[in-house]
Amino acid sequence: MEIRNLIACPDCDLLLSRPLRTRKAEMHCPRCGASIASTDMAQLDRVVALALAAMITFFVAQAYPVVELEMGGVTSATTLTGTVCALWAQGMWPLAVLVACLTIVFPFLDLAAVLYVTAPMRLGVVPPAFAVVLRVLQFVRPWVMIEVLFLGVVVTATKLASRAYVIPETALFALCTLPFMLAVVMAFEPRALWHIRETLDGRERDNLPGSLTTLPAVPFSSAKDVGLVACRSCDGVAHREFTESGHGAQPAPRARAAAQQCSRCGARMHPRKPDSLMRTQALLVAAAILYLPANLLPVLHTVTILGSKDDSIISGVVHFWRSGDWPIATVIFIASVAFPLLKLVALAFLAWTSGGTSRCHPLVGTKLFRIIERLGRWSMLDIFVIALTIALVNFRSVASATSGWGAVAFAAVVLLTMTATMQFDPRLIWDTHAGPQDRDGNGTNGPAGS
């Protein structure tokens, strides 16, 4: 089979036939069940329309207040930008920058990038800097958390309803619909656009890496096993670069300077993510150190005419439970206490088994990794609740709220665990199952069919 007709599964590295243009939005890997992107020009209509509608809704959500509080004849309202400014004014600039990026900057960049590449392509034109914009899109997409923000607004409103009169504002209704629009837009895999680009250029399957090289038909073989490397940015497959030595063809050094470049999109390619296990373990250790301070230190300091109060994440869960709001208490406990701990344990287990110390069934390990990857973002819920509470509880001498250093520690835990998930390479799970191999992708097999 010709290399130009191949694609490697992003989760298990299984070599598959490159999907043709089809109206079926996605295909699945027969070994691990991962989604294999496939699309055609007709599907761009829905993406462009929803991305444009989402962009308009996004500006509405930014321009108007989210909710308004009324307490003793005094009112307080905030926008998302006002929430960021309130954190910055208190000197909590790490949280201010984080909230701004997750709720304003990254969502805007995601929608702008989608519109920039899909709208011209729907008209038959490939926009300039196509590859660069797609890589930016792939970078910011995991950090878009509008749906978590909306749940944070609901939790905050429920929390403050017992102390003040809560009035929904225009931005709240925009935030109700925006997550659903973004869910459809973000379900569209950017890597699928490379196939459409080649169709528009009139060179479909004629200019892919290694387009004239054939491979023997080996059932259920990975790209690494037959001397190939897959690009994580565009799904292109190419022969691994080898250097000559006294012992014949040997893999190129693992040094970053010697990274192989994809001839399709220009991104760096590695058989496996460099130092994946070492980086994952280092990030997990840092997150574990901060986990207890994040849950025990005060995250919010509230001052009212009745006195002052410090709240930690644990005390907040207890408060909601005792006041009868057990659904909110359950949500906060799962998102802010259970999820981070489960991520730490699960990722440590995957890193341990992938390192060759022990083994688990690869399909079980892959499914566990996907659960961690998809649900880990919801741990940011408490940060949004804290930010909104600080911005809304601003009644001068009546009541005010400030953030504590526990919030910074908790945000660091979430960021570290999410980054650890991104650094972990799920293909290592399948490498361990197949047998002892070089975890960094420097195997001894030469390029097949060369």
Short mmCIF file of C-alpha atoms in Angstrom, two decimals:
data_model
loop_
_atom_site.label_atom_id
_atom_site.label_comp_id
_atom_site.label_asym_id
_atom_site.label_seq_id
_atom_site.Cartn_x
_atom_site.Cartn_y
_atom_site.Cartn_z
CA MET A 1 0.00 0.00 0.00
CA GLU A 2 1.27 3.50 -0.84
CA ILE A 3 2.23 5.73 2.08
CA ARG A 4 0.24 8.60 0.61
CA ASN A 5 -2.92 6.56 1.25
CA LEU A 6 -2.11 5.88 4.91
CA ILE A 7 -2.97 7.56 8.17
CA ALA A 8 -1.87 6.63 11.70
CA CYS A 9 -4.32 6.51 14.59
CA PRO A 10 -3.45 9.35 17.00
CA ASP A 11 -4.11 7.17 20.06
CA CYS A 12 -2.60 3.76 19.19
CA ASP A 13 -0.47 4.48 16.06
CA LEU A 14 -2.31 1.85 14.01
CA LEU A 15 -1.82 2.30 10.27
CA LEU A 16 -5.11 2.81 8.47
CA SER A 17 -6.26 3.66 4.99
CA ARG A 18 -6.68 7.42 4.67
CA PRO A 19 -10.45 8.16 4.71
CA LEU A 20 -11.87 9.49 1.50
CA ARG A 21 -14.18 12.47 1.35
CA THR A 22 -17.45 11.33 2.79
CA ARG A 23 -20.56 12.83 4.30
CA LYS A 24 -19.97 10.74 7.37
CA ALA A 25 -18.38 13.23 9.77
CA GLU A 26 -15.89 10.81 11.31
CA MET A 27 -14.55 7.30 11.22
CA HIS A 28 -13.18 5.23 14.09
CA CYS A 29 -10.02 3.22 14.63
CA PRO A 30 -10.89 -0.51 14.62
CA ARG A 31 -8.36 -1.21 17.39
CA CYS A 32 -8.87 1.55 19.98
CA GLY A 33 -12.00 3.35 18.77
CA ALA A 34 -10.36 6.76 18.31
CA SER A 35 -12.06 9.21 15.96
CA ILE A 36 -10.40 9.50 12.56
CA ALA A 37 -11.29 12.85 11.01
CA SER A 38 -12.95 12.91 7.61
CA THR A 39 -15.01 15.60 5.95
CA ASP A 40 -16.06 17.14 2.67
CA MET A 41 -16.84 20.62 1.38
CA ALA A 42 -20.56 20.34 2.16
CA GLN A 43 -19.86 19.96 5.89
CA LEU A 44 -18.07 23.30 5.94
CA ASP A 45 -21.43 25.07 5.54
CA ARG A 46 -22.55 24.01 9.00
CA VAL A 47 -19.20 24.86 10.57
CA VAL A 48 -19.04 28.33 9.00
CA ALA A 49 -22.65 29.14 9.93
CA LEU A 50 -22.32 27.99 13.53
CA ALA A 51 -18.91 29.61 13.99
CA LEU A 52 -20.29 32.94 12.75
CA ALA A 53 -23.34 32.66 15.04
CA ALA A 54 -21.08 31.68 17.95
CA MET A 55 -18.83 34.68 17.32
CA ILE A 56 -21.80 37.07 17.44
CA THR A 57 -23.09 35.39 20.60
CA PHE A 58 -19.59 35.57 22.08
CA PHE A 59 -19.46 39.36 21.61
CA VAL A 60 -22.89 39.68 23.25
CA ALA A 61 -21.65 37.63 26.21
CA GLN A 62 -18.65 39.94 26.53
CA ALA A 63 -20.44 43.26 26.09
CA TYR A 64 -23.30 42.90 28.59
CA PRO A 65 -23.48 42.08 32.32
CA VAL A 66 -23.88 38.43 33.27
CA VAL A 67 -25.97 38.81 36.42
CA GLU A 68 -26.89 41.62 38.80
CA LEU A 69 -27.17 41.42 42.58
CA GLU A 70 -29.38 43.61 44.75
CA MET A 71 -28.81 43.80 48.49
CA GLY A 72 -30.40 46.39 50.74
CA GLY A 73 -31.14 48.74 47.85
CA VAL A 74 -27.56 48.54 46.56
CA THR A 75 -26.91 46.80 43.24
CA SER A 76 -23.80 45.20 41.79
CA ALA A 77 -23.34 43.76 38.30
CA THR A 78 -20.36 42.47 36.35
CA THR A 79 -19.28 41.53 32.86
CA LEU A 80 -16.66 38.91 32.08
CA THR A 81 -14.16 41.69 31.50
CA GLY A 82 -15.17 43.23 34.82
CA THR A 83 -14.49 39.91 36.52
CA VAL A 84 -10.94 39.92 35.19
CA CYS A 85 -10.46 43.55 36.25
CA ALA A 86 -11.69 42.79 39.77
CA LEU A 87 -9.09 40.04 40.18
CA TRP A 88 -6.37 42.27 38.78
CA ALA A 89 -7.30 45.13 41.14
CA GLN A 90 -6.82 42.81 44.12
CA GLY A 91 -3.31 41.91 42.99
CA MET A 92 -4.32 38.39 41.93
CA TRP A 93 -2.90 38.86 38.45
CA PRO A 94 -2.18 35.12 37.93
CA LEU A 95 -5.89 34.35 38.31
CA ALA A 96 -6.84 37.42 36.26
CA VAL A 97 -4.65 36.34 33.34
CA LEU A 98 -5.89 32.76 33.61
CA VAL A 99 -9.60 33.70 33.61
CA ALA A 100 -9.05 36.16 30.75
CA CYS A 101 -7.35 33.53 28.62
CA LEU A 102 -9.86 30.75 29.30
CA THR A 103 -13.02 32.84 28.86
CA ILE A 104 -12.07 35.67 26.48
CA VAL A 105 -8.79 35.29 24.58
CA PHE A 106 -8.77 31.59 23.71
CA PRO A 107 -12.48 31.34 22.75
CA PHE A 108 -12.06 34.35 20.46
CA LEU A 109 -8.91 32.91 18.87
CA ASP A 110 -10.64 29.56 18.34
CA LEU A 111 -13.66 31.05 16.58
CA ALA A 112 -11.56 33.55 14.62
CA ALA A 113 -9.22 30.79 13.42
CA VAL A 114 -12.13 28.55 12.39
CA LEU A 115 -13.75 31.36 10.41
CA TYR A 116 -10.42 32.40 8.89
CA VAL A 117 -9.74 28.98 7.39
CA THR A 118 -13.23 27.62 6.68
CA ALA A 119 -14.99 30.63 5.15
CA PRO A 120 -12.46 31.12 2.30
CA MET A 121 -12.22 27.36 1.74
CA ARG A 122 -15.98 27.18 1.36
CA LEU A 123 -15.50 29.62 -1.54
CA GLY A 124 -12.71 27.50 -3.00
CA VAL A 125 -9.79 29.61 -1.71
CA VAL A 126 -6.99 28.49 0.61
CA PRO A 127 -6.19 31.40 2.99
CA PRO A 128 -2.60 32.57 3.62
CA ALA A 129 -0.74 31.12 6.63
CA PHE A 130 -3.10 28.14 6.54
CA ALA A 131 -0.74 25.78 8.42
CA VAL A 132 0.19 28.35 11.08
CA VAL A 133 -3.44 29.22 11.84
CA LEU A 134 -4.38 25.55 12.16
CA ARG A 135 -1.56 24.95 14.64
CA VAL A 136 -2.72 27.95 16.69
CA LEU A 137 -6.24 26.51 16.61
CA GLN A 138 -5.02 23.12 17.82
CA PHE A 139 -3.09 24.78 20.65
CA VAL A 140 -5.89 26.96 22.05
CA ARG A 141 -8.78 24.52 21.61
CA PRO A 142 -8.19 22.42 24.76
CA TRP A 143 -8.22 25.62 26.83
CA VAL A 144 -11.60 26.97 25.68
CA MET A 145 -13.86 26.60 28.74
CA ILE A 146 -17.08 28.49 28.05
CA GLU A 147 -19.21 25.54 29.16
CA VAL A 148 -17.36 25.41 32.50
CA LEU A 149 -17.84 29.16 32.86
CA PHE A 150 -21.60 28.81 32.34
CA LEU A 151 -21.82 26.18 35.08
CA GLY A 152 -19.75 28.50 37.26
CA VAL A 153 -22.31 31.28 36.73
CA VAL A 154 -25.12 28.90 37.77
CA VAL A 155 -23.25 27.82 40.91
CA THR A 156 -22.39 31.42 41.81
CA ALA A 157 -25.98 32.59 41.36
CA THR A 158 -27.24 29.72 43.51
CA LYS A 159 -24.64 30.48 46.17
CA LEU A 160 -25.52 34.18 46.38
CA ALA A 161 -29.31 33.79 46.05
CA SER A 162 -29.64 33.25 49.80
CA ARG A 163 -27.93 36.58 50.53
CA ALA A 164 -29.10 38.84 47.72
CA TYR A 165 -31.65 39.13 44.94
CA VAL A 166 -30.16 37.69 41.73
CA ILE A 167 -31.25 39.29 38.43
CA PRO A 168 -30.29 37.50 35.17
CA GLU A 169 -28.81 39.82 32.55
CA THR A 170 -28.30 39.65 28.77
CA ALA A 171 -24.92 37.93 28.83
CA LEU A 172 -26.32 35.05 30.86
CA PHE A 173 -28.71 34.11 28.06
CA ALA A 174 -25.84 34.33 25.57
CA LEU A 175 -23.79 32.01 27.77
CA CYS A 176 -26.71 29.55 27.81
CA THR A 177 -26.51 29.02 24.04
CA LEU A 178 -22.81 29.58 23.36
CA PRO A 179 -21.60 26.22 24.79
CA PHE A 180 -23.91 24.29 22.45
CA MET A 181 -22.68 26.22 19.41
CA LEU A 182 -19.06 25.75 20.43
CA ALA A 183 -19.63 22.02 21.00
CA VAL A 184 -20.63 21.59 17.35
CA VAL A 185 -17.83 23.82 16.05
CA MET A 186 -15.18 22.12 18.20
CA ALA A 187 -16.36 18.67 17.14
CA PHE A 188 -14.93 19.55 13.72
CA GLU A 189 -11.35 18.26 13.59
CA PRO A 190 -8.97 20.88 12.10
CA ARG A 191 -6.69 18.17 10.66
CA ALA A 192 -9.47 17.17 8.27
CA LEU A 193 -9.06 20.51 6.49
CA TRP A 194 -5.76 19.36 5.00
CA HIS A 195 -7.61 16.88 2.82
CA ILE A 196 -9.93 19.63 1.58
CA ARG A 197 -6.97 21.91 0.93
CA GLU A 198 -5.31 19.31 -1.29
CA THR A 199 -8.57 18.88 -3.16
CA LEU A 200 -8.77 22.63 -3.76
CA ASP A 201 -5.15 22.68 -4.90
CA GLY A 202 -5.89 19.95 -7.42
CA ARG A 203 -3.33 17.60 -5.94
CA GLU A 204 -5.41 15.26 -3.82
CA ARG A 205 -3.20 12.41 -2.63
CA ASP A 206 -0.47 13.43 -5.08
CA ASN A 207 1.81 15.45 -2.84
CA LEU A 208 1.70 13.71 0.51
CA PRO A 209 4.91 12.67 2.28
CA GLY A 210 6.32 9.51 0.70
CA SER A 211 3.61 9.44 -1.97
CA LEU A 212 5.53 7.10 -4.29
CA THR A 213 6.66 4.57 -1.67
CA THR A 214 4.81 1.33 -1.04
CA LEU A 215 4.59 -0.74 2.12
CA PRO A 216 3.91 -4.42 2.63
CA ALA A 217 0.42 -5.17 3.90
CA VAL A 218 0.95 -5.95 7.59
CA PRO A 219 -2.34 -6.32 9.53
CA PHE A 220 -2.59 -4.24 12.71
CA SER A 221 0.90 -2.78 12.41
CA SER A 222 1.82 0.58 13.90
CA ALA A 223 3.61 3.33 12.02
CA LYS A 224 6.59 3.04 14.36
CA ASP A 225 6.94 -0.71 13.75
CA VAL A 226 7.41 -0.25 9.99
CA GLY A 227 9.71 2.76 10.21
CA LEU A 228 7.14 5.51 9.71
CA VAL A 229 6.31 8.61 11.71
CA ALA A 230 2.93 10.38 11.82
CA CYS A 231 2.44 14.13 12.06
CA ARG A 232 0.23 15.16 14.98
CA SER A 233 -0.77 18.39 13.24
CA CYS A 234 -1.98 17.22 9.82
CA ASP A 235 -2.10 13.38 10.00
CA GLY A 236 0.56 13.08 7.29
CA VAL A 237 2.70 9.92 7.35
CA ALA A 238 6.36 9.86 6.30
CA HIS A 239 9.45 7.68 6.57
CA ARG A 240 11.52 8.28 9.66
CA GLU A 241 14.83 9.95 8.98
CA PHE A 242 17.85 7.72 9.59
CA THR A 243 21.55 8.47 9.84
CA GLU A 244 24.41 6.30 8.66
CA SER A 245 26.80 4.86 11.24
CA GLY A 246 29.31 2.06 11.46
CA HIS A 247 26.48 -0.34 12.26
CA GLY A 248 24.29 0.62 9.34
CA ALA A 249 21.19 2.76 9.32
CA GLN A 250 20.37 4.10 12.76
CA PRO A 251 17.66 6.50 13.94
CA ALA A 252 18.49 10.15 14.03
CA PRO A 253 19.38 11.57 17.48
CA ARG A 254 16.47 12.38 19.72
CA ALA A 255 17.72 15.94 20.21
CA ARG A 256 15.17 18.62 19.55
CA ALA A 257 17.41 20.24 16.92
CA ALA A 258 17.30 17.02 14.88
CA ALA A 259 13.51 16.77 14.90
CA GLN A 260 12.05 15.63 11.60
CA GLN A 261 9.93 18.20 9.80
CA CYS A 262 6.64 17.33 8.14
CA SER A 263 6.76 18.09 4.41
CA ARG A 264 3.01 18.63 4.43
CA CYS A 265 2.50 21.24 7.15
CA GLY A 266 6.00 22.05 8.41
CA ALA A 267 5.42 20.84 11.97
CA ARG A 268 7.99 18.81 13.88
CA MET A 269 7.41 15.07 13.92
CA HIS A 270 8.46 12.48 16.50
CA PRO A 271 7.59 8.76 16.61
CA ARG A 272 6.53 9.45 20.20
CA LYS A 273 6.33 12.66 22.20
CA PRO A 274 9.88 13.38 23.44
CA ASP A 275 10.41 12.55 27.12
CA SER A 276 6.69 12.00 27.52
CA LEU A 277 6.83 9.88 30.68
CA MET A 278 9.48 12.02 32.39
CA ARG A 279 7.56 15.25 31.77
CA THR A 280 4.26 13.70 32.81
CA GLN A 281 5.71 12.39 36.05
CA ALA A 282 7.38 15.71 36.89
CA LEU A 283 4.13 17.62 36.37
CA LEU A 284 2.21 15.08 38.47
CA VAL A 285 4.66 15.43 41.36
CA ALA A 286 4.27 19.22 41.29
CA ALA A 287 0.47 18.91 41.20
CA ALA A 288 0.46 16.41 44.07
CA ILE A 289 2.52 18.78 46.23
CA LEU A 290 0.00 21.59 45.68
CA TYR A 291 -3.13 19.44 46.03
CA LEU A 292 -3.51 19.64 49.83
CA PRO A 293 -2.80 23.40 50.08
CA ALA A 294 -5.25 23.97 47.24
CA ASN A 295 -8.06 22.25 49.14
CA LEU A 296 -7.25 23.40 52.67
CA LEU A 297 -6.06 27.00 52.29
CA PRO A 298 -8.70 29.75 52.04
CA VAL A 299 -9.78 30.44 48.47
CA LEU A 300 -12.22 33.23 49.36
CA HIS A 301 -12.31 35.87 52.11
CA THR A 302 -15.73 37.48 52.65
CA VAL A 303 -16.39 40.58 54.76
CA THR A 304 -19.95 41.60 55.74
CA ILE A 305 -21.52 43.76 58.44
CA LEU A 306 -21.81 40.56 60.49
CA GLY A 307 -18.08 39.82 60.35
CA SER A 308 -15.50 38.16 58.12
CA LYS A 309 -15.21 34.57 56.94
CA ASP A 310 -12.58 32.47 55.17
CA ASP A 311 -13.77 29.69 52.88
CA SER A 312 -11.74 26.81 51.49
CA ILE A 313 -12.97 24.43 48.82
CA ILE A 314 -13.80 21.80 51.43
CA SER A 315 -15.66 24.27 53.66
CA GLY A 316 -17.61 25.48 50.63
CA VAL A 317 -18.79 21.95 49.91
CA VAL A 318 -19.82 21.53 53.56
CA HIS A 319 -21.67 24.88 53.50
CA PHE A 320 -23.75 23.95 50.44
CA TRP A 321 -24.53 20.50 51.84
CA ARG A 322 -25.69 21.82 55.23
CA SER A 323 -27.79 24.55 53.62
CA GLY A 324 -29.70 21.97 51.58
CA ASP A 325 -28.09 22.70 48.21
CA TRP A 326 -26.72 19.18 47.94
CA PRO A 327 -26.75 19.11 44.10
CA ILE A 328 -24.39 22.13 44.04
CA ALA A 329 -22.30 20.60 46.83
CA THR A 330 -22.01 17.38 44.83
CA VAL A 331 -21.00 19.21 41.65
CA ILE A 332 -18.30 21.23 43.44
CA PHE A 333 -17.00 18.16 45.29
CA ILE A 334 -16.74 16.10 42.10
CA ALA A 335 -15.23 18.88 39.97
CA SER A 336 -12.91 20.46 42.54
CA VAL A 337 -11.95 17.63 44.89
CA ALA A 338 -12.56 14.26 43.25
CA PHE A 339 -11.54 15.02 39.64
CA PRO A 340 -8.08 16.45 40.44
CA LEU A 341 -7.31 13.53 42.78
CA LEU A 342 -8.57 10.95 40.27
CA LYS A 343 -6.51 12.59 37.52
CA LEU A 344 -3.39 12.38 39.65
CA VAL A 345 -3.95 8.71 40.47
CA ALA A 346 -5.04 7.68 36.97
CA LEU A 347 -2.22 9.49 35.16
CA ALA A 348 0.34 8.12 37.62
CA PHE A 349 -1.04 4.63 36.96
CA LEU A 350 -0.83 5.08 33.18
CA ALA A 351 2.70 6.46 33.39
CA TRP A 352 3.72 3.56 35.63
CA THR A 353 2.25 0.88 33.35
CA SER A 354 3.50 2.57 30.17
CA GLY A 355 7.01 2.72 31.61
CA GLY A 356 7.26 -1.07 31.49
CA THR A 357 7.03 -1.67 35.24
CA SER A 358 3.64 -3.30 34.84
CA ARG A 359 0.94 -3.60 32.24
CA CYS A 360 -2.76 -3.01 31.88
CA HIS A 361 -4.99 -3.91 28.97
CA PRO A 362 -4.25 -1.25 26.32
CA LEU A 363 -7.90 -0.62 25.48
CA VAL A 364 -8.70 -0.06 29.17
CA GLY A 365 -5.74 2.29 29.51
CA THR A 366 -6.73 4.24 26.39
CA LYS A 367 -10.32 4.66 27.56
CA LEU A 368 -9.10 5.79 30.98
CA PHE A 369 -6.86 8.37 29.31
CA ARG A 370 -9.76 9.71 27.24
CA ILE A 371 -11.91 10.12 30.35
CA ILE A 372 -9.12 12.09 32.03
CA GLU A 373 -8.62 14.19 28.92
CA ARG A 374 -12.29 15.10 28.51
CA LEU A 375 -13.31 15.65 32.12
CA GLY A 376 -10.19 17.29 33.53
CA ARG A 377 -11.22 20.76 32.34
CA TRP A 378 -14.23 20.78 34.68
CA SER A 379 -11.93 21.15 37.66
CA MET A 380 -11.61 24.82 36.70
CA LEU A 381 -15.21 25.33 37.92
CA ASP A 382 -14.23 26.59 41.36
CA ILE A 383 -11.87 29.21 39.91
CA PHE A 384 -14.71 30.71 37.89
CA VAL A 385 -17.02 30.66 40.93
CA ILE A 386 -14.39 32.51 42.97
CA ALA A 387 -13.80 35.09 40.23
CA LEU A 388 -17.51 35.80 39.74
CA THR A 389 -18.15 36.01 43.49
CA ILE A 390 -15.36 38.57 43.92
CA ALA A 391 -16.71 40.71 41.08
CA LEU A 392 -20.35 40.53 42.23
CA VAL A 393 -19.98 40.84 46.01
CA ASN A 394 -18.88 44.45 45.84
CA PHE A 395 -21.29 46.40 48.04
CA ARG A 396 -18.71 48.75 49.54
CA SER A 397 -19.31 48.88 53.31
CA VAL A 398 -22.07 46.25 53.22
CA ALA A 399 -20.17 43.28 51.80
CA SER A 400 -17.01 42.51 49.83
CA ALA A 401 -15.00 39.47 48.81
CA THR A 402 -11.35 38.85 48.03
CA SER A 403 -9.52 35.77 46.79
CA GLY A 404 -7.05 33.76 48.85
CA TRP A 405 -3.83 32.01 47.92
CA GLY A 406 -5.63 28.69 48.02
CA ALA A 407 -7.27 29.71 44.75
CA VAL A 408 -3.87 30.24 43.14
CA ALA A 409 -2.70 26.84 44.38
CA PHE A 410 -5.86 25.17 43.09
CA ALA A 411 -5.55 26.82 39.67
CA ALA A 412 -1.95 25.59 39.53
CA VAL A 413 -3.09 22.03 40.28
CA VAL A 414 -5.63 22.13 37.45
CA LEU A 415 -3.13 23.60 34.99
CA LEU A 416 -0.43 21.10 35.95
CA THR A 417 -2.72 18.08 35.62
CA MET A 418 -4.10 19.27 32.28
CA THR A 419 -0.58 19.88 30.99
CA ALA A 420 0.49 16.45 32.24
CA THR A 421 -2.39 14.92 30.29
CA MET A 422 -1.26 16.74 27.15
CA GLN A 423 2.34 15.60 27.63
CA PHE A 424 1.39 11.95 28.06
CA ASP A 425 1.49 9.96 24.82
CA PRO A 426 -1.30 7.32 24.78
CA ARG A 427 0.56 5.39 22.06
CA LEU A 428 3.02 4.29 24.75
CA ILE A 429 0.23 2.17 26.24
CA TRP A 430 0.11 0.13 23.04
CA ASP A 431 3.90 0.00 22.74
CA THR A 432 4.10 -1.65 26.16
CA HIS A 433 1.44 -4.17 25.17
CA ALA A 434 3.23 -5.04 21.92
CA GLY A 435 6.52 -5.74 23.66
CA PRO A 436 9.70 -4.04 24.87
CA GLN A 437 10.50 -1.08 22.66
CA ASP A 438 12.35 2.18 22.82
CA ARG A 439 9.90 4.51 24.56
CA ASP A 440 11.28 7.54 22.71
CA GLY A 441 10.66 6.06 19.30
CA ASN A 442 14.29 5.23 18.48
CA GLY A 443 13.73 1.65 17.40
CA THR A 444 16.14 -0.33 15.29
CA ASN A 445 13.90 -1.20 12.36
CA GLY A 446 14.82 0.53 9.16
CA PRO A 447 12.27 2.18 6.92
CA ALA A 448 10.02 -0.42 5.34
CA GLY A 449 9.87 -0.56 1.60
CA SER A 450 12.83 1.78 1.09
#
